[in-house]
Short mmCIF file of C-alpha atoms in Angstrom, two decimals:
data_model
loop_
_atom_site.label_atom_id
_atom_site.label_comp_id
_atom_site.label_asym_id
_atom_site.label_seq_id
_atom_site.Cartn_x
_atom_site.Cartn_y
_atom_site.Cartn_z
CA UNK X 1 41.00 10.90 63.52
CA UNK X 2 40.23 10.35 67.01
CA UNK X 3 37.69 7.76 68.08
CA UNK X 4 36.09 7.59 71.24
CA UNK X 5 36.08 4.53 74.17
CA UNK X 6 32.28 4.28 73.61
CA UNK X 7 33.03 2.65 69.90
CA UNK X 8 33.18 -0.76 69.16
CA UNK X 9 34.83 -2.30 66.20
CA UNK X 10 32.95 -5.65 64.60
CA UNK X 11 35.17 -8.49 65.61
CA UNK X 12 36.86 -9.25 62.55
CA UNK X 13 38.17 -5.49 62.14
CA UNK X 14 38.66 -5.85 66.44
CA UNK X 15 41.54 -8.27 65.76
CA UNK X 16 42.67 -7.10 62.48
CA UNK X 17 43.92 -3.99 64.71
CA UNK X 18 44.46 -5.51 68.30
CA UNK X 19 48.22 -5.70 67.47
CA UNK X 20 48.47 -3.20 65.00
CA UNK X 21 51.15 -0.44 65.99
CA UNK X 22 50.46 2.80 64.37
CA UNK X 23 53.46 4.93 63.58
CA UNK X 24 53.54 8.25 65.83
CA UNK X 25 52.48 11.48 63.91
CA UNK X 26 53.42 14.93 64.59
CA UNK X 27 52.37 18.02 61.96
CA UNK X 28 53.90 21.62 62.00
CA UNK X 29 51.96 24.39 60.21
CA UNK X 30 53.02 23.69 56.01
CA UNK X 31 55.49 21.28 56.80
CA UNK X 32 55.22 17.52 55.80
CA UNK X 33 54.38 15.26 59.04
CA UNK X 34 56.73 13.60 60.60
CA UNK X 35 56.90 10.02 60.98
CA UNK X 36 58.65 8.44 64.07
CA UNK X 37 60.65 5.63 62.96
CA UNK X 38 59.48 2.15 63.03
CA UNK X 39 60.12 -1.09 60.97
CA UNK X 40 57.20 -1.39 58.08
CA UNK X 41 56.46 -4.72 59.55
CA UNK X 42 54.42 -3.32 62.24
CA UNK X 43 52.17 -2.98 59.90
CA UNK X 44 49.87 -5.26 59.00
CA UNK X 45 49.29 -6.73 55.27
CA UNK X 46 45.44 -5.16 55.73
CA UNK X 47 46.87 -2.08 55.86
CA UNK X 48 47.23 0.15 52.48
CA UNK X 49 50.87 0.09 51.69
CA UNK X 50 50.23 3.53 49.75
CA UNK X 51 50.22 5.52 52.67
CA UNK X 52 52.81 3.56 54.65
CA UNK X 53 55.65 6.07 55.58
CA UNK X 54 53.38 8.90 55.43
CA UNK X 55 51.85 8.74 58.87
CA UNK X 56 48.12 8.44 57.41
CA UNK X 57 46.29 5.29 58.20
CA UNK X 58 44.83 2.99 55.59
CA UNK X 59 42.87 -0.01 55.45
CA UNK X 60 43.34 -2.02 51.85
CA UNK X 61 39.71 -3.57 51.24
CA UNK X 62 37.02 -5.00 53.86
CA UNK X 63 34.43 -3.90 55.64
CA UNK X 64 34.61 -1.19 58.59
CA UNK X 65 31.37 -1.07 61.42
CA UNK X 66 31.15 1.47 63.81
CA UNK X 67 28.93 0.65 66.64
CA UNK X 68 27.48 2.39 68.95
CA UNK X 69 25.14 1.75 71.66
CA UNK X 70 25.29 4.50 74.64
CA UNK X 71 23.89 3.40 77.72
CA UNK X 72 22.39 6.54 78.36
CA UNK X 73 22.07 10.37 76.17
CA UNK X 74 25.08 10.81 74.18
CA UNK X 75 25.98 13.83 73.26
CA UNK X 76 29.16 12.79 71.37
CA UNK X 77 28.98 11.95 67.72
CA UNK X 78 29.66 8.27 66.66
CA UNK X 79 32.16 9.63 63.98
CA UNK X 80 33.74 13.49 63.61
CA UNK X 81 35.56 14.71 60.50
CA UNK X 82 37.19 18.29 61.43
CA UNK X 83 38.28 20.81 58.20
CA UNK X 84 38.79 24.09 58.96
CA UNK X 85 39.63 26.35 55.78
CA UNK X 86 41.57 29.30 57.07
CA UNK X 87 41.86 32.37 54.78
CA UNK X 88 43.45 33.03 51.50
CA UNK X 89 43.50 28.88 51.11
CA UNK X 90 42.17 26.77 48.05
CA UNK X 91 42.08 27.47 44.45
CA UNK X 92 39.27 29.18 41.97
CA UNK X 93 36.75 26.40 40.69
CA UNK X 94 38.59 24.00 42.34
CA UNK X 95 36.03 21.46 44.91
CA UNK X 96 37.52 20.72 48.33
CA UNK X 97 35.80 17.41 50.20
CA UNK X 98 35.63 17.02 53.56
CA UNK X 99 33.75 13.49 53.15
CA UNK X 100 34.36 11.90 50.26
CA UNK X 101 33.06 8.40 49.01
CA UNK X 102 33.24 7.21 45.84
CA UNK X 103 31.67 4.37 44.31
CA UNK X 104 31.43 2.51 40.66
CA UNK X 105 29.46 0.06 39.10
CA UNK X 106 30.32 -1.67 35.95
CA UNK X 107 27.66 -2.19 32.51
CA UNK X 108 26.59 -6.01 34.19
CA UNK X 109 26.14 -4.65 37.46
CA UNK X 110 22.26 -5.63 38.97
CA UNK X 111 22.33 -4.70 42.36
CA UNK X 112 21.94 -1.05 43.58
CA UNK X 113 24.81 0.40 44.17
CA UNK X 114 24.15 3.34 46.85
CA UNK X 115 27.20 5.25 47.25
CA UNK X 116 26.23 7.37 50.93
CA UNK X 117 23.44 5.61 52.97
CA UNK X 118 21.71 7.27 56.11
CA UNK X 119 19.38 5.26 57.65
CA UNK X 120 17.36 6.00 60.66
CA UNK X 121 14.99 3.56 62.90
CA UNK X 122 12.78 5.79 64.44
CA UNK X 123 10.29 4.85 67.31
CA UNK X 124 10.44 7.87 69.43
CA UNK X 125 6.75 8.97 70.29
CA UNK X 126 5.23 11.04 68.59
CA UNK X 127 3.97 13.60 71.97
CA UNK X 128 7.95 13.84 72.96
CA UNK X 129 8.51 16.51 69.98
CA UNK X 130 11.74 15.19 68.83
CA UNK X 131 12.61 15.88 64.96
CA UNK X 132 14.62 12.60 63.94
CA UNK X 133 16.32 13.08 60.37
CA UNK X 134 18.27 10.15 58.52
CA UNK X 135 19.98 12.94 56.76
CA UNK X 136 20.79 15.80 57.69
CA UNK X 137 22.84 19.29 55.57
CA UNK X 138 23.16 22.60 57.05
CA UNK X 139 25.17 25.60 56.53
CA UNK X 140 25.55 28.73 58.33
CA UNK X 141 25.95 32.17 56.36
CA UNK X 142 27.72 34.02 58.73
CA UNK X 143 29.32 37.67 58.27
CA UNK X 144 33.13 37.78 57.43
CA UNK X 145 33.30 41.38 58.37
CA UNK X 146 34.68 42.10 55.02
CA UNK X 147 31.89 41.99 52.52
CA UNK X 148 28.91 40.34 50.99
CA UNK X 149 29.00 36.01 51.94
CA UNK X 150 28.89 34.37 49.06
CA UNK X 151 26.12 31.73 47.73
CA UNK X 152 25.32 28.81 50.13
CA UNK X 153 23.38 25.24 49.71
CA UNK X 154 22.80 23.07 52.73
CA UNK X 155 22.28 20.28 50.04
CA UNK X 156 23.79 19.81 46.35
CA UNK X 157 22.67 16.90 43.99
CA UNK X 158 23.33 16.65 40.50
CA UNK X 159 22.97 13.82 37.71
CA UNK X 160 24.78 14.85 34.82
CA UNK X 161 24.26 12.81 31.79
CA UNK X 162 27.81 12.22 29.93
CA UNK X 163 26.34 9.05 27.91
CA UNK X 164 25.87 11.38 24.67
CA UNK X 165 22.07 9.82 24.25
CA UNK X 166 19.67 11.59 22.51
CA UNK X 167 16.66 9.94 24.07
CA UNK X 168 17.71 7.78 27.45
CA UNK X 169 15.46 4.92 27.89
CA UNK X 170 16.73 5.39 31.70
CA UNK X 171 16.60 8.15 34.05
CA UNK X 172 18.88 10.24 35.54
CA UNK X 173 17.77 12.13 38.68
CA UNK X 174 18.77 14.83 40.67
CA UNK X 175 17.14 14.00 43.22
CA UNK X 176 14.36 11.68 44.53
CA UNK X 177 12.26 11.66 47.31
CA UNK X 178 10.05 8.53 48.41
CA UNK X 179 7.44 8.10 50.74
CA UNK X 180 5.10 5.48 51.29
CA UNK X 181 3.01 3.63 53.73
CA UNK X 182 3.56 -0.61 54.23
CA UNK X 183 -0.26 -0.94 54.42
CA UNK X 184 -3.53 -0.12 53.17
CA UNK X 185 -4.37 2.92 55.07
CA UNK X 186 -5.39 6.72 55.23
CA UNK X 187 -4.12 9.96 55.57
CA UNK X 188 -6.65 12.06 57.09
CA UNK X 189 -3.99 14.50 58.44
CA UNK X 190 -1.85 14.47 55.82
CA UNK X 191 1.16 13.87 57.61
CA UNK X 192 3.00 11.95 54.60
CA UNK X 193 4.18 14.29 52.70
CA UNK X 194 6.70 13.46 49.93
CA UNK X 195 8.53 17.56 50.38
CA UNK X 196 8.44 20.33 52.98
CA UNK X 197 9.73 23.39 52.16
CA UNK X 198 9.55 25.50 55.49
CA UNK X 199 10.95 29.29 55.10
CA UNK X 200 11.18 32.03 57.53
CA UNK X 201 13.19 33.21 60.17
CA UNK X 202 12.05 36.10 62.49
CA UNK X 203 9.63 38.14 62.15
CA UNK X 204 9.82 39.85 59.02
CA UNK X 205 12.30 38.43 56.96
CA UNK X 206 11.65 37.66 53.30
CA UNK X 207 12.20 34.35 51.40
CA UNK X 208 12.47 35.24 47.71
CA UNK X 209 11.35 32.22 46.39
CA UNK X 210 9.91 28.70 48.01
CA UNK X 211 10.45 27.12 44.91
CA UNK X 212 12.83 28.29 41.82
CA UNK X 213 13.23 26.67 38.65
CA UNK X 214 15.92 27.96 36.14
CA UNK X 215 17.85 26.57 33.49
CA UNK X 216 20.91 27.19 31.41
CA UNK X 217 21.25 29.57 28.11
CA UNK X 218 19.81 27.36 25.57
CA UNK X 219 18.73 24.34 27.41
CA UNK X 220 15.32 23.29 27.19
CA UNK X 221 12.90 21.80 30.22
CA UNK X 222 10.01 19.60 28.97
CA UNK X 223 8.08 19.92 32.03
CA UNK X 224 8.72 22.34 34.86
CA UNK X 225 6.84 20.47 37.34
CA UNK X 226 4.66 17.12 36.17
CA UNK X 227 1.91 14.91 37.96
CA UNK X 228 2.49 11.05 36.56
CA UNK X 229 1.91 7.34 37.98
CA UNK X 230 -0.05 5.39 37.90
CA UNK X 231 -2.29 6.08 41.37
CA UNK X 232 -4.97 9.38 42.02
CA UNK X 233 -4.47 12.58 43.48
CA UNK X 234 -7.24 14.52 44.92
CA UNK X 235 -5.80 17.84 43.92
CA UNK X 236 -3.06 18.46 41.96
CA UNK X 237 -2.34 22.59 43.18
CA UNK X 238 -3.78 23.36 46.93
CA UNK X 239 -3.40 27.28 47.62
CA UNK X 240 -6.88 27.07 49.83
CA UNK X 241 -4.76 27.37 53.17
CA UNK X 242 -2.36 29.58 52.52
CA UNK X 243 -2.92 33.82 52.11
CA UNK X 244 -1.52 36.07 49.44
CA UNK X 245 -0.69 39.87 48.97
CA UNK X 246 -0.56 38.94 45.27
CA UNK X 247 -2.52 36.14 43.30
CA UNK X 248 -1.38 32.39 43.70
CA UNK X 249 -0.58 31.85 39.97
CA UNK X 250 1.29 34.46 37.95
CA UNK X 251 1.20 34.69 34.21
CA UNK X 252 3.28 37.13 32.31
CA UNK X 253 1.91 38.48 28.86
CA UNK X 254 0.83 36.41 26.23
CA UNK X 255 1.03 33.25 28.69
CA UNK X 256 -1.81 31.00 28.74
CA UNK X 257 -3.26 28.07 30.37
CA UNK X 258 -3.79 25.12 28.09
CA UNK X 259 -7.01 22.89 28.58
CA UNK X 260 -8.05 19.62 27.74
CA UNK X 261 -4.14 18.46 27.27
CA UNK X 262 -2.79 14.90 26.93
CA UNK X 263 0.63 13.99 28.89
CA UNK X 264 2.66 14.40 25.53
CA UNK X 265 1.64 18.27 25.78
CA UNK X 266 -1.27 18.39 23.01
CA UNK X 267 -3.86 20.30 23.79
CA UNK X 268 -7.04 22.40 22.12
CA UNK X 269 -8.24 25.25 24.32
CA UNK X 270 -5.89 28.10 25.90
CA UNK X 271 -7.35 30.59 28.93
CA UNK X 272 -5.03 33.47 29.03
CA UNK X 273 -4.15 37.36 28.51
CA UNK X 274 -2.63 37.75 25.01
CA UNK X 275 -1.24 41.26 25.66
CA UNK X 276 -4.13 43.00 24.75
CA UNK X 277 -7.36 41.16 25.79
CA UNK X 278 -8.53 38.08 28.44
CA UNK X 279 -9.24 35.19 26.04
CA UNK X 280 -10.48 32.41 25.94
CA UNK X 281 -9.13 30.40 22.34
CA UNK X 282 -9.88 26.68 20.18
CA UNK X 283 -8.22 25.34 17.77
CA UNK X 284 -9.15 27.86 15.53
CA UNK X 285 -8.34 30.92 17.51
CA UNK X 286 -10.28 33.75 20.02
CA UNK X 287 -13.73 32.93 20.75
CA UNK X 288 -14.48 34.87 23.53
CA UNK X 289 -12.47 37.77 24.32
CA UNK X 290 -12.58 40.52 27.58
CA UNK X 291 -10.74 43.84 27.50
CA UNK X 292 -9.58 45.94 30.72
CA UNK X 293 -12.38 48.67 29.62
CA UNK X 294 -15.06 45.49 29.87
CA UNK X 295 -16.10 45.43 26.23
CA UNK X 296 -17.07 41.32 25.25
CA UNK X 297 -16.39 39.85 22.14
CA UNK X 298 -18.32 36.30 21.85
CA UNK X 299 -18.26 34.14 18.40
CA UNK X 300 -22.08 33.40 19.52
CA UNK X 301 -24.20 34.26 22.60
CA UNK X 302 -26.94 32.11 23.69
CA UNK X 303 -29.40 31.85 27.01
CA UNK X 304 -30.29 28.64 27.93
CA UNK X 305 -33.09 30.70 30.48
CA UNK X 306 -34.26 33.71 29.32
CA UNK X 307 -36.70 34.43 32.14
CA UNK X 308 -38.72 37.34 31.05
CA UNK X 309 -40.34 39.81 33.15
CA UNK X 310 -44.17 39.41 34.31
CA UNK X 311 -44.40 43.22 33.63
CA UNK X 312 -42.96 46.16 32.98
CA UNK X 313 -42.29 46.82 36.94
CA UNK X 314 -40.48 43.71 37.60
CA UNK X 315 -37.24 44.06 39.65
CA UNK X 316 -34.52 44.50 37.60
CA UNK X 317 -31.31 46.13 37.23
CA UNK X 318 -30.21 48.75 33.82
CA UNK X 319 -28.42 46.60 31.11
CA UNK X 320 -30.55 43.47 31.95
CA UNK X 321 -32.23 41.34 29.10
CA UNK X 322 -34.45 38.41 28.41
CA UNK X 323 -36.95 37.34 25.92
CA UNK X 324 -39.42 34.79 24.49
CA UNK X 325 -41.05 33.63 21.69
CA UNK X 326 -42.96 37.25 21.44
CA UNK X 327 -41.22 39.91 22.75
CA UNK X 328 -37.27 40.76 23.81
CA UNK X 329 -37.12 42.76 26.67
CA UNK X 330 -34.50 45.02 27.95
CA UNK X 331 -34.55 46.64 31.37
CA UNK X 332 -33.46 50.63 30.92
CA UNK X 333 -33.69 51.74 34.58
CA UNK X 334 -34.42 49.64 38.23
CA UNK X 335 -37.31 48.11 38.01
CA UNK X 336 -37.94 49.11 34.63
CA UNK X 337 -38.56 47.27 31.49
CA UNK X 338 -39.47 47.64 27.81
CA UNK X 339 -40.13 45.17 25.30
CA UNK X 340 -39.96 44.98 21.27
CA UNK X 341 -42.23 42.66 19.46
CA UNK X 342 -40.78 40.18 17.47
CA UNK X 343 -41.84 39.29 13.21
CA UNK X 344 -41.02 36.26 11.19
CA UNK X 345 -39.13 37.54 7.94
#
C-alpha cells in the first residue's frame, strides 16, 4: 500500500508508527514474499502478531484516520487499493474482494452498526455543474476479444434472511434510499428525488429495461412496488412527461387492475381484459363487458339526460337515442329522427 506525503495520520496513530520499522518486502511472480531479516521487536505490540514474518502490515485494534486537506485541486486519491485479475485466475462461484470490511453486532447491541460509511459535505454551488456523489460504483464492460463479456453490476446489495422466521417483526432490506429536507419547505422543481434511474448512451442505443423485477422459482413477492407512510403524495405513477412507442402500462391476458383496495390487498372491482372481452367486474362478476368487434354487454343501462330532439330535423348522428316521458326517439340517418310512442301496460 503506498500512501502519499499529502496524508496525515491522527496523532495517536502518528506516534504509534513514528518508530515503527517495517520489515522490507520483495514479491516474485507465485512465489511467497520475502522478508528481509529483522528482530520481531521492531515491531510494535499494536501491531497484529498474525502477520508478523509475513511481510504484510497489521494493526491489532484502534482507530485509523486518514486526513486529507489539499491546499489546492487534488487529483490524487486519499486512499488506492490496486487488484488486477490476470487471466485463467480464480475459482468457479468462488467471490474475490478487493475491499473488504466486515462488521458484527451481537443480540444486546443498540447502536447502529454501519459497516461501510461514505459521507460527503457538499457546498459547491449549484451554477459550477459539479456532480458530487458520497458513493460512488462503476464498472466498465469492455471487449475481451474472445467472446461475449459476461454480466456486470456497478452496485450489489443483498439482505438475506437466515433467522428461519416465518413472519419477521423486523425488516431486512436490500437496499434503502433516504431523502429528506431539515425544514418545512417546498419542492416546486422537484429536485429531491428519492431514485434516478438515467439510461442511454449514444444515439440509438437501447436500454431493455429501466426497472426489472424478478424473482426465484417458487418464491413469492407480496408487493412488486408499494406506496406506504404515513405523509401524501400527489401522484403515485407520473408518465405525463415522458413519450411512448407503446402504452405506459402493459397488461398481459387475463390481468386486471383492482379498484377500491385496502393495503392488505382486498379489493371489490377489477378493470381488465380477461382473454376474450374488456371488463369491467364486482364482487359478483362481469358487469360491463367490450369486445374487439365493439359489441357492449351492460347488467343495466340508464341516462341520467336523455335530451330529446325538438323535431324530427334536429342534428344528429345514425345510432343516436333519447327519450321522454312520451316518445323514444332514435336517429336513423344525419339529421334524422323517428320516434315511437310509449303505453302504460
Amino acid at each position: 500500500m503506498h500512501l502519499r506525503t499529502s496524508l496525515t495520520f491522527v496523532p495517536c496513530l502518528f506516534g504509534l508508527l513514528e518508530g515503527a520499522s517495517l520489515p522490507a518486502v520483495a514479491e516474485a511472480p507465485g512465489q511467497p514474499p520475502i522478508v528481509a531479516t529483522e528482530a520481531a521487536s521492531a515491531w510494535l505490540p499494536s501491531f497484529s502478531r498474525n502477520v508478523q514474518g509475513t511481510g504484510l502490515p497489521g494493526i491489532d485494534g484502534g482507530h485509523v484516520f486518514l486526513w486529507n486537506q489539499p491546499q489546492g485541486f487534488d487529483p490524487v486519491s486519499t486512499l488506492r487499493v490496486d487488484r488486477h485479475v490476470p487471466n485463467g485466475s480464480g475459482e468457479a462461484t468462488h467471490t474475490y474482494k478487493a475491499l473488504w470490511a466486515l462488521g458484527s453486532t451481537g443480540p444486546h447491541n443498540a447502536g447502529y452498526e454501519w459497516t461501510i460509511t461514505g459521507e460527503l459535505h457538499n457546498r459547491a454551488l449549484a451554477n459550477t455543474g459539479a456532480q458530487n456523489v458520497a458513493v460512488n460504483g462503476t464498472i466498465f464492460k469492455e471487449p475481451n476479444g474472445i467472446g461475449p463479456v459476461g454480466p456486470s453490476w456497478a452496485g450489489n446489495f443483498n439482505c438475506v434472511d437466515t433467522t428461519t422466521e416465518a413472519d419477521p417483526v423486523a425488516s431486512c432490506i436490500g437496499a434503502e434510499i433516504d431523502v429528506s429536507a431539515q425544514s418545512p419547505t417546498t419542492d416546486r422543481n422537484r429536485q429531491r428525488v428519492g431514485l434516478q434511474i438515467s439510461t442511454g448512451g449514444i444515439p440509438g442505443a437501447h436500454t431493455g429495461y429501466g426497472i426489472l423485477m424478478g424473482n426465484l422459482t417458487g418464491s413469492i413477492t407480496d408487493r412488486a412496488i408499494s406506496f406506504q407512510g404515513e405523509g401524501t403524495y400527489g401522484i403515485g405513477i407520473d408518465a405525463a412527461a415522458a413519450r411512448f412507442t407503446g402504452v405506459p402500462l402493459l397488461l398481459g391476458s387475463g390481468q386486471m387492475i383492482a379498484l377500491d383496495g385496502t393495503r392488505d390487498g382486498a379489493f371489490s372491482r377489477r378493470l381488465g381484459f380477461d382473454g376474450r372481452d374488456f371488463v369491467y367486474a364486482g364482487g359478483d362478476g362481469p358487469v360491463f363487458r367490450v369486445s374487439d368487434a365493439g359489441r357492449v354487454e351492460a347488467a343495466s343501462l340508464r341516462e341520467v339526460r336523455p335530451q330529446p330532439p325538438a323535431s324530427s330535423r334536429d342534428r344528429c348522428e345514425p345510432g343516436e337515442h333519447a327519450w321522454d316521458s312520451a316518445y323514444e326517439y332514435r336517429c336513423v340517418a344525419r339529421n334524422r329522427w323517428k320516434r315511437a310512442a310509449l303505453a302504460d301496460w
